[in-house]
Coordinates of C-alpha atoms (C1' of nucleotides) in Angstrom, one line a residue:
Chain A
M18 CA -12.8 8.4 5.8
K19 CA -10.5 5.5 4.9
L20 CA -6.8 6.4 4.6
R21 CA -4.6 4.5 2.3
S22 CA -0.8 4.5 1.7
S23 CA -1.2 7.3 -0.8
S24 CA -3.0 9.4 1.8
F25 CA 0.0 9.1 4.1
L26 CA 2.3 9.9 1.2
M27 CA 0.5 13.3 0.9
L28 CA 0.4 13.9 4.7
G29 CA 4.1 13.0 5.0
M30 CA 5.1 15.3 2.2
L31 CA 3.1 18.2 3.6
R32 CA 4.7 17.4 7.0
L33 CA 8.1 17.8 5.3
G34 CA 7.1 21.3 4.2
V35 CA 6.0 20.6 0.6
R36 CA 3.0 22.9 -0.1
S37 CA 1.3 22.4 -3.4
G38 CA 0.0 19.3 -5.2
Y39 CA 2.3 19.9 -8.1
A40 CA 5.2 20.1 -5.7
I41 CA 4.2 16.8 -4.0
K42 CA 4.3 15.1 -7.4
R43 CA 7.7 16.7 -8.1
A44 CA 9.1 15.7 -4.6
T45 CA 8.0 12.1 -5.0
D46 CA 9.7 11.9 -8.4
L47 CA 12.9 12.8 -6.5
S48 CA 12.4 10.7 -3.5
T49 CA 9.8 8.0 -3.1
R50 CA 9.5 7.2 -6.8
F51 CA 11.0 3.8 -6.6
F52 CA 9.0 2.4 -3.8
W53 CA 5.9 4.6 -3.9
P54 CA 5.4 6.5 -7.1
T55 CA 2.3 8.8 -7.7
S56 CA 0.8 10.9 -10.5
L57 CA -0.9 14.4 -10.5
A58 CA -4.2 12.7 -11.3
A59 CA -3.9 10.9 -8.0
V60 CA -2.5 13.8 -6.0
Y61 CA -5.2 16.4 -6.6
P62 CA -8.3 14.3 -5.7
E63 CA -6.5 12.8 -2.7
L64 CA -5.7 16.3 -1.3
A65 CA -9.3 17.3 -1.8
R66 CA -10.4 14.1 0.1
L67 CA -8.0 14.9 2.9
E68 CA -9.2 18.5 3.1
H69 CA -12.8 17.3 3.2
A70 CA -11.9 15.1 6.2
G71 CA -10.1 17.9 7.9
L72 CA -6.6 16.3 7.8
V73 CA -5.2 19.1 5.8
S74 CA -6.2 22.8 5.3
R75 CA -6.0 24.5 1.9
S76 CA -5.4 28.2 1.3
E77 CA -5.1 30.1 -2.0
D78 CA -1.5 31.1 -2.7
P79 CA -1.5 32.6 -6.2
H80 CA 1.7 33.3 -7.9
G81 CA 1.0 36.4 -10.0
A82 CA -2.1 35.6 -12.0
R83 CA -1.5 31.9 -11.7
A84 CA -3.8 30.2 -9.2
R85 CA -2.0 28.0 -6.7
A86 CA -3.1 26.2 -3.6
A87 CA -1.0 25.9 -0.5
Y88 CA -1.9 22.9 1.7
E89 CA -0.9 22.5 5.3
I90 CA -1.3 19.4 7.5
S91 CA -3.7 19.9 10.3
E92 CA -3.3 18.6 13.9
Q93 CA -5.7 15.8 13.1
G94 CA -3.6 15.1 10.0
E95 CA -0.4 15.0 12.1
A96 CA -2.1 12.6 14.5
A97 CA -3.2 10.3 11.7
L98 CA 0.3 10.3 10.2
Q99 CA 1.9 9.5 13.6
A100 CA -0.7 6.7 14.2
W101 CA 0.1 5.2 10.9
L102 CA 3.9 5.3 11.5
R103 CA 3.4 3.6 14.8
S104 CA 0.8 1.1 13.7
P105 CA 2.1 -2.5 13.9
R106 CA 0.0 -3.6 11.0
H107 CA 2.1 -4.1 7.9
A108 CA 1.0 -5.5 4.5
P109 CA 3.0 -8.6 3.8
L110 CA 6.2 -7.9 1.9
Q111 CA 6.1 -8.5 -1.9
F112 CA 8.1 -7.3 -4.8
R113 CA 5.8 -7.3 -7.8
D114 CA 8.1 -7.3 -10.8
E115 CA 7.6 -8.5 -14.3
G116 CA 11.3 -9.0 -14.9
V117 CA 11.5 -11.7 -12.2
L118 CA 8.4 -13.2 -13.7
R119 CA 10.2 -13.6 -17.0
L120 CA 13.1 -15.1 -15.2
F121 CA 10.8 -17.6 -13.6
F122 CA 9.7 -18.9 -17.0
A123 CA 13.1 -18.7 -18.7
D124 CA 13.7 -22.4 -19.0
T125 CA 12.2 -22.7 -22.4
L126 CA 14.6 -20.1 -23.8
S127 CA 17.8 -21.0 -25.6
D128 CA 21.0 -20.6 -23.7
E129 CA 21.8 -17.4 -25.4
D130 CA 18.4 -15.9 -24.8
Q131 CA 18.5 -16.9 -21.1
L132 CA 21.8 -15.1 -20.9
A133 CA 20.4 -12.1 -22.7
L134 CA 17.5 -11.9 -20.3
V135 CA 19.7 -12.1 -17.2
R136 CA 21.8 -9.3 -18.7
R137 CA 18.8 -7.1 -19.3
L138 CA 17.6 -7.6 -15.7
R139 CA 21.1 -6.8 -14.4
E140 CA 21.3 -3.6 -16.5
R141 CA 17.9 -2.6 -15.3
A142 CA 19.1 -3.0 -11.7
L143 CA 22.2 -0.9 -12.4
T144 CA 20.1 1.8 -14.1
A145 CA 18.0 1.9 -10.9
V146 CA 21.2 2.2 -8.8
S147 CA 22.6 5.1 -10.8
Q148 CA 19.2 6.9 -10.9
M149 CA 19.1 6.6 -7.2
Q150 CA 22.6 7.9 -6.8
E151 CA 22.2 10.8 -9.2
E152 CA 18.6 11.9 -8.6
I153 CA 17.4 10.7 -5.3
R154 CA 20.4 10.7 -3.0
P155 CA 21.3 14.4 -3.5
T156 CA 17.7 15.4 -2.5
A157 CA 17.9 13.2 0.5
A158 CA 21.3 14.6 1.4
A159 CA 19.9 18.1 1.3
L160 CA 17.1 17.1 3.7
E161 CA 19.7 15.6 6.0
Q162 CA 21.2 19.1 6.5
D163 CA 18.0 20.0 8.3
G164 CA 18.1 16.9 10.6
T165 CA 15.7 14.9 8.5
R166 CA 17.7 11.8 7.9
F167 CA 15.3 8.9 7.1
P168 CA 15.0 9.8 3.4
A169 CA 18.8 9.4 3.1
I170 CA 18.5 6.0 5.0
V171 CA 15.8 4.8 2.6
A172 CA 17.9 6.0 -0.4
A173 CA 20.9 4.1 0.9
L174 CA 18.7 1.0 1.5
G175 CA 17.4 1.1 -2.0
T176 CA 20.7 1.7 -3.6
D177 CA 22.5 -1.1 -1.7
T178 CA 19.6 -3.5 -2.3
Y179 CA 19.6 -3.0 -6.1
R180 CA 23.3 -3.1 -6.1
Y181 CA 23.2 -6.5 -4.3
V182 CA 20.6 -7.7 -6.9
A183 CA 22.8 -6.5 -9.8
Q184 CA 25.7 -8.4 -8.3
W185 CA 23.6 -11.5 -7.8
L186 CA 22.6 -11.4 -11.4
E187 CA 26.1 -11.0 -12.5
D188 CA 27.1 -14.1 -10.6
L189 CA 24.2 -16.0 -12.2
E190 CA 25.4 -14.7 -15.6
A191 CA 28.8 -16.0 -15.0
R192 CA 27.4 -19.4 -14.0
L193 CA 25.3 -19.6 -17.1
E194 CA 28.2 -18.5 -19.3
S195 CA 30.6 -21.1 -17.9
E196 CA 28.0 -23.8 -18.5
A197 CA 27.4 -22.7 -22.1
S198 CA 31.1 -22.6 -23.1
G199 CA 33.0 -25.1 -20.9
D200 CA 31.3 -28.3 -19.9
T201 CA 28.2 -29.3 -21.9
A202 CA 27.6 -32.2 -19.6
A203 CA 26.6 -30.1 -16.5
T204 CA 23.1 -29.0 -17.6
G205 CA 21.4 -32.4 -17.4
R206 CA 19.0 -31.7 -20.3
Chain B
M28 CA -5.9 -8.7 -27.9
K29 CA -3.6 -7.0 -25.5
L30 CA -1.5 -9.3 -23.3
R31 CA -0.4 -8.2 -19.9
S32 CA 2.0 -9.7 -17.4
S33 CA -0.9 -11.7 -15.9
S34 CA -1.6 -13.2 -19.3
F35 CA 2.0 -14.5 -19.4
L36 CA 1.7 -15.8 -15.9
M37 CA -1.3 -18.0 -17.1
L38 CA 0.5 -19.0 -20.3
G39 CA 3.7 -19.8 -18.4
M40 CA 1.9 -21.9 -15.8
L41 CA 0.1 -23.9 -18.6
R42 CA 3.4 -24.3 -20.3
L43 CA 4.8 -25.9 -17.1
G44 CA 1.9 -28.4 -17.2
V45 CA -0.6 -26.9 -14.8
R46 CA -4.1 -27.5 -16.2
S47 CA -7.0 -25.9 -14.4
G48 CA -7.6 -22.3 -13.3
Y49 CA -7.8 -23.4 -9.7
A50 CA -4.5 -25.2 -10.0
I51 CA -2.9 -22.1 -11.5
K52 CA -3.9 -20.1 -8.5
R53 CA -2.6 -22.8 -6.2
A54 CA 0.7 -23.0 -8.2
T55 CA 1.3 -19.2 -8.0
D56 CA 0.7 -19.3 -4.2
L57 CA 3.6 -21.8 -4.1
S58 CA 5.8 -20.0 -6.5
T59 CA 5.4 -16.6 -7.9
R60 CA 3.4 -15.2 -5.0
F61 CA 6.0 -12.8 -3.8
F62 CA 6.8 -11.1 -7.1
W63 CA 3.5 -11.8 -9.0
P64 CA 0.5 -12.9 -7.0
T65 CA -2.9 -13.5 -8.5
S66 CA -6.4 -14.4 -7.4
L67 CA -9.1 -16.8 -8.7
A68 CA -11.2 -13.8 -9.7
A69 CA -8.3 -12.7 -12.0
V70 CA -7.5 -16.2 -13.3
Y71 CA -10.8 -17.3 -14.7
P72 CA -11.7 -14.3 -16.8
E73 CA -8.1 -14.2 -18.0
L74 CA -8.2 -17.8 -19.2
A75 CA -11.5 -17.0 -21.0
R76 CA -9.8 -14.1 -22.7
L77 CA -6.8 -16.2 -23.8
E78 CA -9.1 -18.9 -25.1
H79 CA -11.1 -16.3 -27.1
A80 CA -7.8 -15.1 -28.6
G81 CA -6.8 -18.7 -29.5
L82 CA -3.7 -18.7 -27.2
V83 CA -5.1 -21.5 -25.1
S84 CA -7.6 -24.3 -25.8
R85 CA -10.1 -25.5 -23.2
S86 CA -11.5 -29.0 -22.8
E87 CA -13.9 -30.3 -20.2
D88 CA -12.2 -32.6 -17.7
P89 CA -14.8 -33.5 -15.0
H90 CA -13.7 -35.2 -11.9
G91 CA -16.7 -37.4 -11.0
A92 CA -19.8 -35.1 -10.9
R93 CA -17.6 -32.1 -10.4
A94 CA -17.1 -29.9 -13.5
R95 CA -13.5 -29.1 -14.3
A96 CA -11.8 -27.4 -17.3
A97 CA -8.4 -28.5 -18.6
Y98 CA -6.5 -25.7 -20.4
E99 CA -3.6 -26.3 -22.8
I100 CA -1.4 -23.7 -24.3
S101 CA -1.7 -23.5 -28.1
E102 CA 1.1 -23.0 -30.6
Q103 CA 0.1 -19.3 -30.9
G104 CA 0.2 -19.2 -27.1
E105 CA 3.7 -20.7 -27.0
A106 CA 4.8 -18.2 -29.6
A107 CA 3.4 -15.3 -27.6
L108 CA 5.1 -16.5 -24.5
Q109 CA 8.5 -16.9 -26.2
A110 CA 8.2 -13.5 -27.8
W111 CA 7.5 -11.9 -24.4
L112 CA 10.5 -13.7 -22.8
R113 CA 12.7 -12.5 -25.5
S114 CA 11.4 -9.0 -25.7
P115 CA 13.9 -6.4 -24.6
R116 CA 11.2 -4.0 -23.3
H117 CA 11.1 -4.0 -19.6
A118 CA 9.1 -1.9 -17.3
P119 CA 11.4 0.2 -15.1
L120 CA 12.3 -1.5 -11.8
Q121 CA 10.3 -0.4 -8.8
F122 CA 9.7 -1.9 -5.5
R123 CA 6.3 -0.6 -4.2
D124 CA 6.3 -1.1 -0.6
E125 CA 4.3 0.6 2.2
G126 CA 6.9 -0.4 4.9
V127 CA 9.7 1.6 3.1
L128 CA 7.2 4.5 2.8
R129 CA 6.9 4.6 6.6
L130 CA 10.6 4.4 7.1
F131 CA 10.9 7.4 4.7
F132 CA 8.7 9.5 7.0
A133 CA 10.1 8.1 10.3
D134 CA 11.9 11.3 11.4
T135 CA 9.0 12.6 13.4
L136 CA 8.9 9.4 15.5
S137 CA 10.5 9.2 18.9
D138 CA 13.8 7.1 19.1
E139 CA 12.0 4.2 20.6
D140 CA 9.3 4.2 17.9
Q141 CA 11.9 4.5 15.2
L142 CA 13.6 1.5 16.5
A143 CA 10.3 -0.4 16.8
L144 CA 9.5 0.4 13.1
V145 CA 12.9 -0.8 11.9
R146 CA 12.4 -4.0 14.0
R147 CA 9.0 -4.6 12.5
L148 CA 10.4 -4.2 9.0
R149 CA 13.2 -6.5 9.7
E150 CA 10.9 -9.1 11.1
R151 CA 8.7 -8.8 8.1
A152 CA 11.7 -9.4 5.8
L153 CA 12.7 -12.5 7.9
T154 CA 9.1 -13.8 7.7
A155 CA 9.3 -13.5 3.9
V156 CA 12.7 -15.3 4.0
S157 CA 11.3 -18.3 6.0
Q158 CA 8.2 -18.5 3.9
M159 CA 10.2 -18.7 0.8
Q160 CA 12.4 -21.3 2.3
E161 CA 9.6 -23.4 3.6
E162 CA 6.9 -23.0 1.0
I163 CA 8.4 -21.9 -2.2
R164 CA 11.8 -23.5 -2.4
P165 CA 10.6 -27.1 -2.0
T166 CA 8.2 -26.6 -4.9
A167 CA 11.0 -25.1 -7.0
A168 CA 13.3 -28.0 -6.0
A169 CA 10.8 -30.5 -7.2
L170 CA 10.6 -28.8 -10.6
E171 CA 14.3 -28.8 -10.8
Q172 CA 14.2 -32.7 -10.8
D173 CA 12.6 -32.4 -14.2
G174 CA 15.2 -30.0 -15.5
T175 CA 13.1 -26.8 -14.9
R176 CA 15.6 -24.8 -12.9
F177 CA 14.7 -21.1 -13.2
P178 CA 11.9 -21.3 -10.5
A179 CA 14.7 -22.4 -8.1
I180 CA 16.9 -19.6 -9.3
V181 CA 14.2 -17.1 -8.7
A182 CA 13.4 -18.6 -5.3
A183 CA 17.1 -18.3 -4.4
L184 CA 17.3 -14.7 -5.7
G185 CA 14.2 -13.8 -3.6
T186 CA 15.5 -15.5 -0.4
D187 CA 18.9 -14.0 -0.7
T188 CA 17.6 -10.5 -1.4
Y189 CA 15.3 -10.4 1.5
R190 CA 18.0 -11.8 3.7
Y191 CA 20.2 -9.0 2.6
V192 CA 17.5 -6.5 3.5
A193 CA 17.0 -8.1 6.8
Q194 CA 20.7 -7.8 7.6
W195 CA 20.8 -4.2 6.4
L196 CA 17.9 -3.4 8.7
E197 CA 19.7 -5.2 11.5
D198 CA 22.7 -3.0 11.0
L199 CA 20.5 0.1 11.0
E200 CA 18.9 -1.0 14.2
A201 CA 22.3 -1.4 15.8
R202 CA 23.3 2.1 14.7
L203 CA 20.0 3.6 16.1
E204 CA 20.4 1.7 19.3
S205 CA 24.0 2.8 19.9
E206 CA 23.0 6.4 19.4
A207 CA 20.0 6.2 21.7
S208 CA 22.0 4.6 24.6
G209 CA 25.6 5.8 24.3
D210 CA 26.3 9.3 23.0
T211 CA 23.4 11.7 23.2
A212 CA 25.4 14.3 21.2
A213 CA 25.5 12.6 17.9
T214 CA 21.9 13.1 16.8
G215 CA 22.1 16.8 16.1
R216 CA 18.5 17.5 17.0
Chain C
dT4 C1' 8.8 34.6 -29.1
dA5 C1' 8.5 30.1 -28.2
dT6 C1' 9.5 26.3 -25.3
dA7 C1' 10.0 24.3 -20.9
dG8 C1' 8.2 24.3 -16.6
dC9 C1' 4.5 25.5 -13.1
dA10 C1' -0.1 24.6 -11.8
dT11 C1' -4.8 22.4 -11.4
dG12 C1' -8.0 19.6 -12.5
dT13 C1' -11.4 15.8 -15.1
dA14 C1' -12.4 11.6 -18.0
dA15 C1' -11.6 7.2 -19.5
dT16 C1' -9.4 3.2 -18.9
dT17 C1' -6.8 -0.6 -16.7
dA18 C1' -5.8 -3.9 -13.3
dG19 C1' -6.6 -5.6 -9.4
dT20 C1' -9.0 -6.9 -5.0
dT21 C1' -12.6 -8.9 -1.7
dA22 C1' -17.1 -10.6 -1.3
dC23 C1' -20.7 -13.4 -3.0
dA24 C1' -22.8 -17.6 -4.9
dT25 C1' -22.7 -22.5 -5.7
dG26 C1' -21.7 -27.1 -5.3
dA27 C1' -18.7 -31.7 -5.4
dT28 C1' -15.0 -34.6 -3.2
dT29 C1' -11.9 -36.1 0.3
dA30 C1' -10.0 -36.7 4.7
dA31 C1' -10.4 -36.5 9.8
Chain D
dT19 C1' -20.7 -36.1 9.6
dT20 C1' -18.4 -32.2 9.2
dA21 C1' -14.7 -29.5 7.8
dA22 C1' -11.2 -28.7 4.5
dT23 C1' -10.2 -28.6 -0.1
dC24 C1' -11.4 -28.7 -5.1
dA25 C1' -13.6 -26.2 -8.6
dT26 C1' -15.8 -22.3 -11.3
dG27 C1' -17.6 -18.3 -11.9
dT28 C1' -19.8 -13.1 -11.2
dA29 C1' -20.5 -8.5 -8.9
dA30 C1' -18.9 -4.7 -6.6
dC31 C1' -15.4 -2.1 -5.4
dT32 C1' -10.6 0.0 -5.0
dA33 C1' -6.5 2.0 -6.6
dA34 C1' -4.0 3.5 -10.0
dT35 C1' -2.8 4.8 -14.7
dT36 C1' -2.8 7.6 -19.2
dA37 C1' -4.9 11.0 -21.8
dC38 C1' -7.3 15.2 -22.1
dA39 C1' -8.1 20.2 -21.2
dT40 C1' -6.5 24.7 -19.7
dG41 C1' -3.7 28.5 -18.9
dC42 C1' 0.2 31.3 -16.6
dT43 C1' 5.4 32.3 -15.9
dA44 C1' 10.2 32.1 -16.5
dT45 C1' 14.1 31.3 -19.4
dA46 C1' 16.7 30.7 -23.6

DNA sequence: TATAGCATGTAATTAGTTACATGATTAA
DNA sequence: TTAATCATGTAACTAATTACATGCTATA
């Protein structure tokens, strides 16, 4: 069976003690959402695949009359997770983002529209920063109490990076603004 | 017809004066690759769709005995591109990356393996930086000569951001290293 | 008592990839 | 003369999404 990144997301979450499919989805919304989101429609079939391959085991864990499955990572699953973490093969870095694509083509916009676009991108970066601070960092901080510290490291990396991008865009904004108001000669168009 | 980000990638490239499908693919490899890559198998059907919708026009432009199509953006196409650039609707920022996912789950690794992972991620970021510098910035600089400057702005944003990430990972590496060598008490495990 | 949240799943659709197939032109 | 590059397309597959369908439990 071929394992993909999403498979390891499941295995890793189970390894952290998350038990049900629903809880995995909830946990990713509070942790990996910004760099590896998922959906319930992806979680359930993936867990079934992993069970079929013997990487996780499933047991029924009803809550009153409500059916619920409890998954646990198997020894093979642990081994697969460790192998993936240690594997030197990494997909090349890329940052697929529609906002940056717009910026790339922004030359045909008027000065005001260029400025408006940069502002929107900056606001979006700041929104991401505050969401990470308010939603994701607290969860990571809780895990850190138990000695699991990399979620907090990742949250800090994300927050700092987006903050850096927001600052960069603010500087760009200032550059564009000074051109538009002050010297009209600088543009070269 | 529903337009997606890739549609605007085509329209924008045609707007910049790129003419054939093959040339669009080549141009993205030298410019938008890191934040919006594409493939020939995506380009050709998309151009056909855009032609069908009247956003681009196609003419035959053979080179000797070799067939070649020359596409041009239509007035409707221009309008659609401008509308997209001005639209305030932006997909929420996310940075889907498998490397960060590994880092998130790195707690179960040994100290040496944690360090090795961080090093690999840092090297990958540095690889991206140098690729941008060597492959993408020159193309953007050439465009800048004609007064098209946002490709260069985007190239700078990408380079600076990845450089920031590389530096961040280097700092993390130093922190992990000092823990591993110096004080064994700090870990808490 | 009704709404939000817990819980599991399938169906349909979307967006993208790699592999296949073909053939001309240019540069080493 | 042969390999790299130019050039266009299709087929098969992969990965992920949104929408649909169902029903229990806790809380306001």
